[in-house]
Short mmCIF file of C-alpha atoms and ligand atoms in Angstrom, two decimals:
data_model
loop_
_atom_site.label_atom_id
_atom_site.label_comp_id
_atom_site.label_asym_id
_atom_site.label_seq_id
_atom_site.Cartn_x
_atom_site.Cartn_y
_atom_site.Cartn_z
CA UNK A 186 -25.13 -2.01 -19.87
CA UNK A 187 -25.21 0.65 -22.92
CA UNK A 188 -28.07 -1.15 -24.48
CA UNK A 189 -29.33 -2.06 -21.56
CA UNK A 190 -29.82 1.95 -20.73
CA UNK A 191 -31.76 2.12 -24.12
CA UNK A 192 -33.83 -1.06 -23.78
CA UNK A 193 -34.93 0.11 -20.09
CA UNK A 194 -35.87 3.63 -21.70
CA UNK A 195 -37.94 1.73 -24.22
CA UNK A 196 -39.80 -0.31 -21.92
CA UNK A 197 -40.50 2.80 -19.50
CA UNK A 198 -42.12 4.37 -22.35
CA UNK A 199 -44.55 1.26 -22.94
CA UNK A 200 -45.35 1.32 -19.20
CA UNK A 201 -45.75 5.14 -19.17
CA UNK A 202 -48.18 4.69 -22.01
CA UNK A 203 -50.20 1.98 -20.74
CA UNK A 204 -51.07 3.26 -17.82
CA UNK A 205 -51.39 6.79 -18.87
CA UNK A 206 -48.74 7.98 -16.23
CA UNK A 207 -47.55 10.42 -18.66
CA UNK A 208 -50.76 12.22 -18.18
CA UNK A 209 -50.24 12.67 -14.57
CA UNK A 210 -46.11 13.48 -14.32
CA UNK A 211 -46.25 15.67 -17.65
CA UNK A 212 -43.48 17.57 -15.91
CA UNK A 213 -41.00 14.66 -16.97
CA UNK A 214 -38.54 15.62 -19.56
CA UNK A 215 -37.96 13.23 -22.55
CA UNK A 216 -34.06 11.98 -21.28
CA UNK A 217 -31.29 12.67 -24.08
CA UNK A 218 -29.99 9.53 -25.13
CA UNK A 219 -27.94 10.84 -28.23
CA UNK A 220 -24.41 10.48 -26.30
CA UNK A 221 -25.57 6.98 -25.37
CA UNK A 222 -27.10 5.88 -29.01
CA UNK A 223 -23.26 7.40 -30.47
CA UNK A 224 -21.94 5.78 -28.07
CA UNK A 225 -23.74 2.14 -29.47
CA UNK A 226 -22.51 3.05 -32.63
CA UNK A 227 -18.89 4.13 -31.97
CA UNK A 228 -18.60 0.93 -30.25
CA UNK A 229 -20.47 -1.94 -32.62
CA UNK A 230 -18.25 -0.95 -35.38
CA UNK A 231 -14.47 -1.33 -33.48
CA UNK A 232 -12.91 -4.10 -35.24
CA UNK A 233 -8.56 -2.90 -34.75
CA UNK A 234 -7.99 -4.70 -31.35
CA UNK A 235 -5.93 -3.56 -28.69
CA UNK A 236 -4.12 -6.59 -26.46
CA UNK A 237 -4.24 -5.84 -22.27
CA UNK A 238 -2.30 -9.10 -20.54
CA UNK A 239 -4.30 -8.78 -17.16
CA UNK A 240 -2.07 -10.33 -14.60
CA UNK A 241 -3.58 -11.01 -11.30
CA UNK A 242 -5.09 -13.65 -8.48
CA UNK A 243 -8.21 -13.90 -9.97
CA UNK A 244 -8.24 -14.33 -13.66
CA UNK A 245 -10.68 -17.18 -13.36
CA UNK A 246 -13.13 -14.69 -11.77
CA UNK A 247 -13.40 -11.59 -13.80
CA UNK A 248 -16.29 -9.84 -11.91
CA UNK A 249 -13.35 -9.31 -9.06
CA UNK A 250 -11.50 -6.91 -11.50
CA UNK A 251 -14.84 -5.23 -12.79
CA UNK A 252 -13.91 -1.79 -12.45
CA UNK A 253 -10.46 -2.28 -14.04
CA UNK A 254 -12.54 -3.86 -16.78
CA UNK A 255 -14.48 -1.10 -17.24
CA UNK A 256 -11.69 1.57 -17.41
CA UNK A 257 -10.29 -0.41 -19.64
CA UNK A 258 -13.20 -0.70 -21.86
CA UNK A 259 -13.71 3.34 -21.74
CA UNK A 260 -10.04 3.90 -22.49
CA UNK A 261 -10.20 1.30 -25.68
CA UNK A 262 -13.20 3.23 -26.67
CA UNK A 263 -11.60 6.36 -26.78
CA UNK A 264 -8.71 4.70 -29.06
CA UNK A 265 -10.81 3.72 -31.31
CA UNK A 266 -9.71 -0.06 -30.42
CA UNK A 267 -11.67 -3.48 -29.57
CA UNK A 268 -10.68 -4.63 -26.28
CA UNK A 269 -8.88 -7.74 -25.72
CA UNK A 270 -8.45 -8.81 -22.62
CA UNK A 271 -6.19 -11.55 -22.04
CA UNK A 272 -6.12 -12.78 -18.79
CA UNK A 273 -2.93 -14.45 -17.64
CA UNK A 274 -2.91 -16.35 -13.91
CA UNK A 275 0.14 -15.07 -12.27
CA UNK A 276 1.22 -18.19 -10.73
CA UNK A 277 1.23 -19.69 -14.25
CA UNK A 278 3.98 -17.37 -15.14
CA UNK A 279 6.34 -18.55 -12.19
CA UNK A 280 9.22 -20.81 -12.63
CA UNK A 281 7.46 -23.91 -10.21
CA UNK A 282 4.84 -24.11 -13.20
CA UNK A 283 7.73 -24.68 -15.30
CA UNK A 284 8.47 -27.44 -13.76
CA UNK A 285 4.74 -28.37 -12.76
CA UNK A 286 2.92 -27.72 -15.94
CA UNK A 287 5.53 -26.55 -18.87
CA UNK A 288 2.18 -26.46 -21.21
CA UNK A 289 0.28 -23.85 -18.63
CA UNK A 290 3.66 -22.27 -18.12
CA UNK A 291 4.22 -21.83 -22.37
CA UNK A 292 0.67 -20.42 -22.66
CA UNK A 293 0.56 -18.06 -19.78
CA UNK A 294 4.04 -16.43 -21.54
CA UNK A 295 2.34 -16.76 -24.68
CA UNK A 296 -0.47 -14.71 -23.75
CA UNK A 297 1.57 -12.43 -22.42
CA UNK A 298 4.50 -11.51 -24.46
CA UNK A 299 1.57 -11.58 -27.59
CA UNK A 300 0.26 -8.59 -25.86
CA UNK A 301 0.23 -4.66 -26.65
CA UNK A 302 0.35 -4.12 -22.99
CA UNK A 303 -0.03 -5.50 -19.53
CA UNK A 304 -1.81 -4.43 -16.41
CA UNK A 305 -1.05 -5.88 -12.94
CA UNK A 306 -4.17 -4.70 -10.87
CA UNK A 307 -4.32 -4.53 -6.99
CA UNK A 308 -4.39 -7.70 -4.38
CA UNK A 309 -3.56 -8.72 -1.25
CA UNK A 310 -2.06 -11.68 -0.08
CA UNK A 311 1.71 -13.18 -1.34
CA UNK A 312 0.36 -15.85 -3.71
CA UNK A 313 1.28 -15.24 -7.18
CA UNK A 314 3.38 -11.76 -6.14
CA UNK A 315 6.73 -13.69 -8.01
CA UNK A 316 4.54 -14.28 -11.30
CA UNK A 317 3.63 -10.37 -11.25
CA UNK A 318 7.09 -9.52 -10.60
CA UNK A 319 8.30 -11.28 -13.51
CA UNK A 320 5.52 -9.50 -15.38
CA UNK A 321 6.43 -6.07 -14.58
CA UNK A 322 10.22 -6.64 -15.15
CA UNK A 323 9.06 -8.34 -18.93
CA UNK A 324 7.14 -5.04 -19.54
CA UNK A 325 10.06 -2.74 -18.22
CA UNK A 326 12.74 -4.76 -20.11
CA UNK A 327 10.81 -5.23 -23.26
CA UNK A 328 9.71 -1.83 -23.25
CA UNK A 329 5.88 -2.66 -23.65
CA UNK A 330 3.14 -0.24 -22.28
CA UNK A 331 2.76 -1.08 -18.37
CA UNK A 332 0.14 0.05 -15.66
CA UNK A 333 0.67 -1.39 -12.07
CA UNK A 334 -1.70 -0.32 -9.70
CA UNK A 335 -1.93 -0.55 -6.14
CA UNK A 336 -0.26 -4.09 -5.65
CA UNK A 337 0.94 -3.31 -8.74
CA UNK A 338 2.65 -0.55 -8.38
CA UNK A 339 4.21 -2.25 -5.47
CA UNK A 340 5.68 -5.11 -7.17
CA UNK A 341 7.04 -2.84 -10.32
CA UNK A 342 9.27 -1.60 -7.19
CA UNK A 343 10.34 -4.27 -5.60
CA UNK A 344 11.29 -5.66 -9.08
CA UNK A 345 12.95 -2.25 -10.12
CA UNK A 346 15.15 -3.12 -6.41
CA UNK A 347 15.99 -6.38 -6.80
CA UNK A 348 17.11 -5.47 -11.17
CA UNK A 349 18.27 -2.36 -11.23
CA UNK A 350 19.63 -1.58 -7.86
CA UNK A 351 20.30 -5.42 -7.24
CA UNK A 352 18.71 -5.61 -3.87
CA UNK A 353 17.79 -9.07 -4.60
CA UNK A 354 16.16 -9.57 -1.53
CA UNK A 355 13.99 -6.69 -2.20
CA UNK A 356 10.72 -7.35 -0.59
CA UNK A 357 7.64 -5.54 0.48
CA UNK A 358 7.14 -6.72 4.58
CA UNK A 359 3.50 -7.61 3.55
CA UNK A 360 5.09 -10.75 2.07
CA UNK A 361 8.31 -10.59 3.84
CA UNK A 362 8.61 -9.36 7.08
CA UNK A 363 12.54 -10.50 8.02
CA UNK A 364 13.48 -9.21 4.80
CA UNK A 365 16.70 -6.95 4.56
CA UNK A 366 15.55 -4.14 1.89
CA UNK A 367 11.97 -3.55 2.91
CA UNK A 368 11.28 -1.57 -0.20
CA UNK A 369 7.54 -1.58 0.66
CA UNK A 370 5.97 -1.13 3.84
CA UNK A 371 3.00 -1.09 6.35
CA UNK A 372 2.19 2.87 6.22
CA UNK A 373 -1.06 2.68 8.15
CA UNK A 374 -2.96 5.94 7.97
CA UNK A 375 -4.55 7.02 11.55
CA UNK A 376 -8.07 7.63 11.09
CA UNK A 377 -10.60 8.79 13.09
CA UNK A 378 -13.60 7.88 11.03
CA UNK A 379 -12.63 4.22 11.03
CA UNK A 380 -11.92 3.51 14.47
CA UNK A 381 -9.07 0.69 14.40
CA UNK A 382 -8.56 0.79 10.90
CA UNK A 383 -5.51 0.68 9.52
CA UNK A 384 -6.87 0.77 5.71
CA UNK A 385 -5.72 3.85 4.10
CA UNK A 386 -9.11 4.19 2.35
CA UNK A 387 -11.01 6.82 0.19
CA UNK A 388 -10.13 9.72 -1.52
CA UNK A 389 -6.93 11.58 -1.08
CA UNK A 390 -4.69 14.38 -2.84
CA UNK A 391 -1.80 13.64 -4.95
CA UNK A 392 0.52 16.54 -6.07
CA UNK A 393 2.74 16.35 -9.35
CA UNK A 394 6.48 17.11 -8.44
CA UNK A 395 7.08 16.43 -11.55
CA UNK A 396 5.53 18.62 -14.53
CA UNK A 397 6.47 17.53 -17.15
CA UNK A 398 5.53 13.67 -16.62
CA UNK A 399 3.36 11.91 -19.03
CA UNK A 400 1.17 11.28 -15.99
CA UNK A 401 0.62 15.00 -15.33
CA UNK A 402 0.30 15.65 -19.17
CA UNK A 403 -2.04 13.10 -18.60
CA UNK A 404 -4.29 14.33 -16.46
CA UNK A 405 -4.70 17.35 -18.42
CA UNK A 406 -1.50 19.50 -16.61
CA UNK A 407 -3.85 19.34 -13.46
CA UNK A 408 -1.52 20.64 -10.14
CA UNK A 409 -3.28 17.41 -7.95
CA UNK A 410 -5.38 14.75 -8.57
CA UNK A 411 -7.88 13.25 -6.02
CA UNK A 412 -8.70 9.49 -6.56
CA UNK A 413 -9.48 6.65 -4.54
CA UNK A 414 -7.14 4.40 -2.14
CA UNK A 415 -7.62 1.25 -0.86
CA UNK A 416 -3.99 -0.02 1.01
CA UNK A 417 -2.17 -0.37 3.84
CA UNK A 418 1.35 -0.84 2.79
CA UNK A 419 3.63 1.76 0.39
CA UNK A 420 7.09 2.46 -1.33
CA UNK A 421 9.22 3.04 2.06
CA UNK A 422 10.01 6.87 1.56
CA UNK A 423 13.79 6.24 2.79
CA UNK A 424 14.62 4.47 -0.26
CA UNK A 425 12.94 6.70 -2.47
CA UNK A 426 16.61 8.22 -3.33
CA UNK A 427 18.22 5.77 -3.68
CA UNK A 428 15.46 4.42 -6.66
CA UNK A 429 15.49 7.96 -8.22
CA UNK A 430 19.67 7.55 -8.26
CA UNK A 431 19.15 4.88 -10.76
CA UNK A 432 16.21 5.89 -12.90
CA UNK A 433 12.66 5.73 -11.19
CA UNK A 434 10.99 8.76 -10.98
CA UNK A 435 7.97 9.59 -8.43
CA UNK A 436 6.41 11.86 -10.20
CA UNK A 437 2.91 11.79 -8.12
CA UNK A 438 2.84 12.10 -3.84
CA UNK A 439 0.50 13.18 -0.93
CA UNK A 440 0.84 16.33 1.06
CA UNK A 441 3.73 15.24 3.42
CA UNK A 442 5.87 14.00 0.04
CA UNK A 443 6.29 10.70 2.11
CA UNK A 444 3.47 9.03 0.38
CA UNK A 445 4.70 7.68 -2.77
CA UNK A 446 1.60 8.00 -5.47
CA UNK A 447 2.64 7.83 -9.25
CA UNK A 448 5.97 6.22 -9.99
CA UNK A 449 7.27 6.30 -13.69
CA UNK A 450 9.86 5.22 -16.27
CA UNK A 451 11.24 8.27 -18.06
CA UNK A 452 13.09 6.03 -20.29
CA UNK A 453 10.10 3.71 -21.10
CA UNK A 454 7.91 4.46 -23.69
CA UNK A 455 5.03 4.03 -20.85
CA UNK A 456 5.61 2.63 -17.40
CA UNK A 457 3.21 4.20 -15.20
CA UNK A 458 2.48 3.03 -11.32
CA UNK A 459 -0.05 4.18 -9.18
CA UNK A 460 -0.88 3.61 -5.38
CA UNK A 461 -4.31 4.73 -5.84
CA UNK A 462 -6.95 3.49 -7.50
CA UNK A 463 -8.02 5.05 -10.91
CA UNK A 464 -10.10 2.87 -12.05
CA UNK A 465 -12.92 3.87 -9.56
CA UNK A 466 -13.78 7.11 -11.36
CA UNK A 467 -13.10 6.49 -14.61
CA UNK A 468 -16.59 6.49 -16.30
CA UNK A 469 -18.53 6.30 -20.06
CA UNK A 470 -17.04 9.38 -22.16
CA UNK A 471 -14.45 10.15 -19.15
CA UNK A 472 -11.96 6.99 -19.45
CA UNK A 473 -9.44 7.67 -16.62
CA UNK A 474 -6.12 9.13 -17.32
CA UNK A 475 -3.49 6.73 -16.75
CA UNK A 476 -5.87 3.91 -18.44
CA UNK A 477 -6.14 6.32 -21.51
CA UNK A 478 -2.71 6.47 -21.61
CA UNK A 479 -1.84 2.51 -21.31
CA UNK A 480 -4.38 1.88 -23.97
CA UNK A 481 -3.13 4.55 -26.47
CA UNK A 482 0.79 3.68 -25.56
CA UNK A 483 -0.21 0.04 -26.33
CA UNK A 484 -2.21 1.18 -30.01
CA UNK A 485 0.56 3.12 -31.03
CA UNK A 486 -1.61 6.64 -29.88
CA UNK A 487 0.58 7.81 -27.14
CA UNK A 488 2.38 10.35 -28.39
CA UNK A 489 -0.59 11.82 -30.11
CA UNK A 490 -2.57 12.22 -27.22
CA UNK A 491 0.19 13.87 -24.84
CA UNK A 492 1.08 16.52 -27.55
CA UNK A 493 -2.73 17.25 -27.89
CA UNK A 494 -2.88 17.76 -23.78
CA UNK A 495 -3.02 20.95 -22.30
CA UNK A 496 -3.40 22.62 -26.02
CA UNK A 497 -6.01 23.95 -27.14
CA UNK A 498 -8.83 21.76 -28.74
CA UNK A 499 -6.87 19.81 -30.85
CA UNK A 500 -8.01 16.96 -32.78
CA UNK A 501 -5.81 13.56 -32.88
CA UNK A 502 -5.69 11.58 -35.71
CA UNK A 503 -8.14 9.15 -34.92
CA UNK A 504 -11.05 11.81 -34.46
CA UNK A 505 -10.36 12.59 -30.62
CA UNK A 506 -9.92 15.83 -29.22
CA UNK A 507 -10.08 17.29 -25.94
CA UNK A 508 -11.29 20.49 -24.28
CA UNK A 509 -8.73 23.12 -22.73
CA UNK A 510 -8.29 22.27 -19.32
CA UNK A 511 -9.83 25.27 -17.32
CA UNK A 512 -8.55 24.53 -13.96
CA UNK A 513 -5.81 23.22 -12.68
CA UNK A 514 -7.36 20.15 -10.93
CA UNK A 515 -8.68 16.80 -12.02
CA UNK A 516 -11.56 15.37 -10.46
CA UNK A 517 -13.07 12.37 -12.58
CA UNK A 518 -11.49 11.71 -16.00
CA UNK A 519 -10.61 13.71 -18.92
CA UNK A 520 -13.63 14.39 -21.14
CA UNK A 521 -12.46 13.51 -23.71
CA UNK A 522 -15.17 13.84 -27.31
CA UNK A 523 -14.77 12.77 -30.79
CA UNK A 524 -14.47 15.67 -33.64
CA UNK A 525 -18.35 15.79 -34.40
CA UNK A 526 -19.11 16.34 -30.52
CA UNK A 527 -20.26 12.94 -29.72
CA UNK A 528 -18.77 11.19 -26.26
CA UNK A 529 -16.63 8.48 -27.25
CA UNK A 530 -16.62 6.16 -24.33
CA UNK A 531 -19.08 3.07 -24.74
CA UNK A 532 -19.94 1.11 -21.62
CA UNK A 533 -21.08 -2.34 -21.51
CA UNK A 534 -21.90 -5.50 -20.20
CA UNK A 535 -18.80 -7.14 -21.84
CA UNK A 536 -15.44 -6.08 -22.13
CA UNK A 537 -14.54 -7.01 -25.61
CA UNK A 538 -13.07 -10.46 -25.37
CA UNK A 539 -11.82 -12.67 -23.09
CA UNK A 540 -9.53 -15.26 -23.16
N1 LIG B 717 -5.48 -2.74 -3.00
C1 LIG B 717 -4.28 -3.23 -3.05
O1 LIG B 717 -3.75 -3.58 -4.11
C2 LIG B 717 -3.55 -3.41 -1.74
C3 LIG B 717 -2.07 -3.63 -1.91
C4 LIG B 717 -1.40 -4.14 -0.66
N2 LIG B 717 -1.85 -5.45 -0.35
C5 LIG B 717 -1.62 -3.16 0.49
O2 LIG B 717 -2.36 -3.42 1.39
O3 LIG B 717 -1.04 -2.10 0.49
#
């Protein structure tokens, strides 16, 4: 995509020359491609890779997770890391493969527990929910960098439930609907716009309740965030005690504070959760927050990059710095720029590479 962006500028140049066009539109400006060309650069020479265990549905078809791909890619960028994606099928991960295929089984916890840290995007639909579970409670137990989102964030619960609080019928009533601790459930969001829809969809507000979180350091101190949803179940608010009783904090909510938005792990070195989607807005030179900070907890970076947040114009060691946050909101990623000026996110057609 990033050389695509040069090698389309170069060809509209030929064309414009050609046919003399230039002559006629003389008011068009000469567009600034010195962020992209940096960005070419900063990119072609990452060699230090950073290890994402992507565990979803669809690992077989990677253009379903593009955008996670993406954020991923702008957030390794910003490390200074290559991105390795390793994509692990949930079901693979489950005890029945075990038993099934021991060989598939082997790899897929392979793959994943030779990872830096592991991602368990959104989905719908209860096959391979067990797999992620196990996933989530490997990254909470084993203390490795974690970012659940959506579906993600959903499981991370009902696998906090059924561990820590042993619930161990824990379930969310999208997969379960008899079950006994309905730790997740259908929240359906009237809306007007979509008649009959019950998808909670779009952009909405989430507050910090708690300030000092890594997510809200994250995001630059901000008061609220505004990203993207896509869902129609959530963390039942009634049991939302009982989970902070024994460790998990919700840190992020809507308006009401009885939409559950950000959950984390104090005691983790990074266990974020998110019901929204952040991957949606993060862009080129503006990875998205909670990416940024799965990608730098999984490089070793973390720490660095919350202690440079919300001072001023700082530089971390690896060349990034970041701007003083102005105001108190956060509407599309940090902007985050390397020491000499220069935007460090790359974006393009890959991802790094896949396994
Ligand atoms: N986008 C998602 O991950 C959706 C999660 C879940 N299936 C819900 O509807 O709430």
């Amino acid at each position: 995509m990033f050389i695509m962006v040069l090698l389309l500028h170069q060809s509209y140049s030929v064309f414009n020359q050609s046919i003399n066009i230039s002559i006629i539109f003389s008011v068009a400006r000469e567009p600034d491609l010195q962020e992209w060309t940096a960005r070419t650069r900063v990119y072609d020479i990452l060699h230090e890779p950073v290890r994402i265990a992507m565990v979803g549905k669809y690992t077989g078809l990677s253009d379903s997770y593009l955008s996670v791909l993406k954020a991923l890619l702008h957030a390794s960028v910003a490390c200074r890391r290559k991105l390795v994606v390793e994509w692990v099928a949930a079901g693979d991960l489950e005890d029945v493969t075990a038993t099934e295929a021991p060989d598939v089984y082997k790899n897929a916890w392979d793959l994943l527990k030779g990872s830096d840290g592991v991602l368990v995007p959104g989905g719908f639909g209860d096959r391979g929910v067990q797999g992620k579970i196990l996933a989530a409670k490997y990254a909470r137990e084993n203390k490795v960098p974690f970012l659940g989102i959506c579906l993600g964030m959903q499981i991370a619960v009902i696998e906090f439930a059924r561990s820590a609080l042993g619930l161990h019928d824990a379930n969310s009533t999208e997969f379960d609907p008899e079950t006994s601790h309905p730790c997740v459930i259908f929240m359906p969001e009237g809306s007007k716009t979509y008649m009959g829809g019950t998808m909670r969809l779009g952009s909405r507000r989430t507050y910090f309740k708690v300030p000092n979180c890594k997510s809200a350091k994250l995001y630059s101190n901000a008061s609220f965030v505004d990203e993207r949803h896509r869902h129609r179940y959530e963390v039942n608010p009634n049991m939302v005690p009982q989970f902070e009783n024994a460790g998990l904090s919700f840190v992020g909510r809507d308006e009401t504070g009885r939409r559950m938005e950000i959950i984390e792990l104090p005691s983790h070195p990074y266990f974020v959760g998110t019901q929204f989607h952040p991957e949606f807005k993060s862009r080129p030179g503006k990875p998205s927050a909670l990416f940024l900070g799965l990608v730098a907890a999984a490089s070793g970076q973390l720490d660095a990059v919350l202690q440079n947040y919300g001072n001023e114009s700082k530089v971390l060691p690896n060349g990034i710095s970041n701007g003083k946050p102005t105001v108190k909101t956060y509407q599309n990623g940090n902007a985050i720029k390397s020491s000499n000026g220069s935007l460090n996110g790359v974006y393009s057609n890959g991802n790094g590479v896949h396994h």
